[in-house]
PDB file of C-alpha atoms in Angstrom:
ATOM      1  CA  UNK A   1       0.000   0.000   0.000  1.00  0.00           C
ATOM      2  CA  UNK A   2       3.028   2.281   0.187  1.00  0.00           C
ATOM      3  CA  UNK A   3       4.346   1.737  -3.173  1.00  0.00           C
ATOM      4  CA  UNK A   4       0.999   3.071  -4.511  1.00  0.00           C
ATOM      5  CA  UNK A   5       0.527   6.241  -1.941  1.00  0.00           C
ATOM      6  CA  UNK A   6       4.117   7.344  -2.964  1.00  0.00           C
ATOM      7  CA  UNK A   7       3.359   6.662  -6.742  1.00  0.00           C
ATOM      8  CA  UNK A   8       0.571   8.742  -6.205  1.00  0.00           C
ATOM      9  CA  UNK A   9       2.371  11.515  -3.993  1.00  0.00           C
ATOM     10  CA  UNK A  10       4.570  11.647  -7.280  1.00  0.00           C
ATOM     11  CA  UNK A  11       2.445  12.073  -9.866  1.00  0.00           C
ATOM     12  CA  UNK A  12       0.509  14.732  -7.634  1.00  0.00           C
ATOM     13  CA  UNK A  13       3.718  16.543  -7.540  1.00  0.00           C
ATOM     14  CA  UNK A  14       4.861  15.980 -11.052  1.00  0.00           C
ATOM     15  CA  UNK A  15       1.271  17.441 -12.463  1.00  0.00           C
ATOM     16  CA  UNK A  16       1.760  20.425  -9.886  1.00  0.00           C
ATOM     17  CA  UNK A  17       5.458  20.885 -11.024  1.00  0.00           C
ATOM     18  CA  UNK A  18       4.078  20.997 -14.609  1.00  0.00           C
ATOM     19  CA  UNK A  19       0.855  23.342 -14.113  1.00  0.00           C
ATOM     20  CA  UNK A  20       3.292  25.688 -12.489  1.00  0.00           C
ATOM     21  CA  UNK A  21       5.524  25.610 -15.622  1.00  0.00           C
ATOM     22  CA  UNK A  22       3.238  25.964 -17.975  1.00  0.00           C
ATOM     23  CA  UNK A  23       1.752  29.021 -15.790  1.00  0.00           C
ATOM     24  CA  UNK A  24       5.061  30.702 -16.412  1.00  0.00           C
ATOM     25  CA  UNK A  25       5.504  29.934 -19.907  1.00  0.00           C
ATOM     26  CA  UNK A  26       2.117  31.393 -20.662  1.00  0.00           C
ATOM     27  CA  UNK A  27       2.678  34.666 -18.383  1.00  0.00           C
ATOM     28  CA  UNK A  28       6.401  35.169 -19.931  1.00  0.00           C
ATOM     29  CA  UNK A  29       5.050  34.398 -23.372  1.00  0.00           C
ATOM     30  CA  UNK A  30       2.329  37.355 -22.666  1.00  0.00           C
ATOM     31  CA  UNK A  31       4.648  39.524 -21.678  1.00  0.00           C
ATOM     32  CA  UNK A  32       6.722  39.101 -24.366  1.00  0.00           C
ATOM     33  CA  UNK A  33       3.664  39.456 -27.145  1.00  0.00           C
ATOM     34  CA  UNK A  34       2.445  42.650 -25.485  1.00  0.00           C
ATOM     35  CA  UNK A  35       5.981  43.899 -25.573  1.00  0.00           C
ATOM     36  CA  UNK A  36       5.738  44.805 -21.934  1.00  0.00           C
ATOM     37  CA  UNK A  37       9.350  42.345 -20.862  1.00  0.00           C
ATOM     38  CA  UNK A  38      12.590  44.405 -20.612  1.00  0.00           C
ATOM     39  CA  UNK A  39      15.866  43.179 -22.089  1.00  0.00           C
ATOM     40  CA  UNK A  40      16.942  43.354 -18.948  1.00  0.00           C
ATOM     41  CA  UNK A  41      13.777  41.254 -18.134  1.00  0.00           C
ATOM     42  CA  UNK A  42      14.525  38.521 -21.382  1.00  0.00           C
ATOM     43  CA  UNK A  43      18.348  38.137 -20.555  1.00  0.00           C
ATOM     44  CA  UNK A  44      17.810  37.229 -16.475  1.00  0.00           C
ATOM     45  CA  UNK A  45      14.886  34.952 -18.107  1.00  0.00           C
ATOM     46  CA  UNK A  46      17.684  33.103 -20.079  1.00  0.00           C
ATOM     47  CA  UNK A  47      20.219  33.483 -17.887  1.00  0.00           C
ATOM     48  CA  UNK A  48      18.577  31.559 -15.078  1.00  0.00           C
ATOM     49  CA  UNK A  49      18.012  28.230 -17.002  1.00  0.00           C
ATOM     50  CA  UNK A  50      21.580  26.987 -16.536  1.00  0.00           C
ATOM     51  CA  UNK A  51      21.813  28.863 -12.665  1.00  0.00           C
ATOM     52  CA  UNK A  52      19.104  27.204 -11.390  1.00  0.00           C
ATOM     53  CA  UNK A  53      19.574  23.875 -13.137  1.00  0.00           C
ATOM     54  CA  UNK A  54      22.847  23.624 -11.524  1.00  0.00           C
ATOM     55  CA  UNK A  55      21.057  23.838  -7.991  1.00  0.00           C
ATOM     56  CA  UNK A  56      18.705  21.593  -8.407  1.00  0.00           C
ATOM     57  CA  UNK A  57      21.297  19.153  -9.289  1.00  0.00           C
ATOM     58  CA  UNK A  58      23.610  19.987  -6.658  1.00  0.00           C
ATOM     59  CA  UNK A  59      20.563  19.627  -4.330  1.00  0.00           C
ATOM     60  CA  UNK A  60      19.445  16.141  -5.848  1.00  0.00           C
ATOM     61  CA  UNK A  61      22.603  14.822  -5.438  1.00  0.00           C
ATOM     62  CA  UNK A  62      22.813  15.695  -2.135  1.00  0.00           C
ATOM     63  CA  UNK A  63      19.947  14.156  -1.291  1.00  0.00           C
ATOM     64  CA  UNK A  64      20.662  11.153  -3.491  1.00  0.00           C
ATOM     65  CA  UNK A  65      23.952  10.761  -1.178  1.00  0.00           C
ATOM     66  CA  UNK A  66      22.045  10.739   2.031  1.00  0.00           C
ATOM     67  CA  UNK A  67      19.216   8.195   0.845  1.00  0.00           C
ATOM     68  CA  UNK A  68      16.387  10.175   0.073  1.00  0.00           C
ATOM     69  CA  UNK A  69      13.491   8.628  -1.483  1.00  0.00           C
ATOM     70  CA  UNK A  70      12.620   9.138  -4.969  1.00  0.00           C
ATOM     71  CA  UNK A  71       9.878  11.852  -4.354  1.00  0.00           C
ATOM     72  CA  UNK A  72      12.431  14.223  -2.167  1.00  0.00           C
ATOM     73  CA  UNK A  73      15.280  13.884  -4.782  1.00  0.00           C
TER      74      UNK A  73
END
């Protein structure tokens, strides 16, 4: 009965981690149409792919090393 309430704990958080992004993609993408986003604005928006990618890992691994379960990772 565990397996399937932490199957279920993931794809609740993977469908909330992918309503949020698509939130964002739709604002930015607004923004961008209406001519209202900065270059200041567009180059921090590009800028912070790799930046936060790299924390993420960092974080995942970390938590990887210490035996976190799929869902924290």
């Amino acid at each position: 009965m565990k397996l399937l309430k932490d199957w279920a704990d993931f794809a609740d958080a993977y469908m909330r981690m992918n309503m949020a992004a698509v939130e964002v993609i739709v604002r930015r993408t607004q923004k961008m149409a209406m001519g209202a986003m900065t270059p200041p604005e567009a180059l921090a928006m590009v800028l912070e792919k790799p930046t936060v990618f790299a924390a993420a890992t960092e974080r995942a691994t970390v938590a990887a090393a210490r035996g976190a379960d799929a869902l924290t990772i």
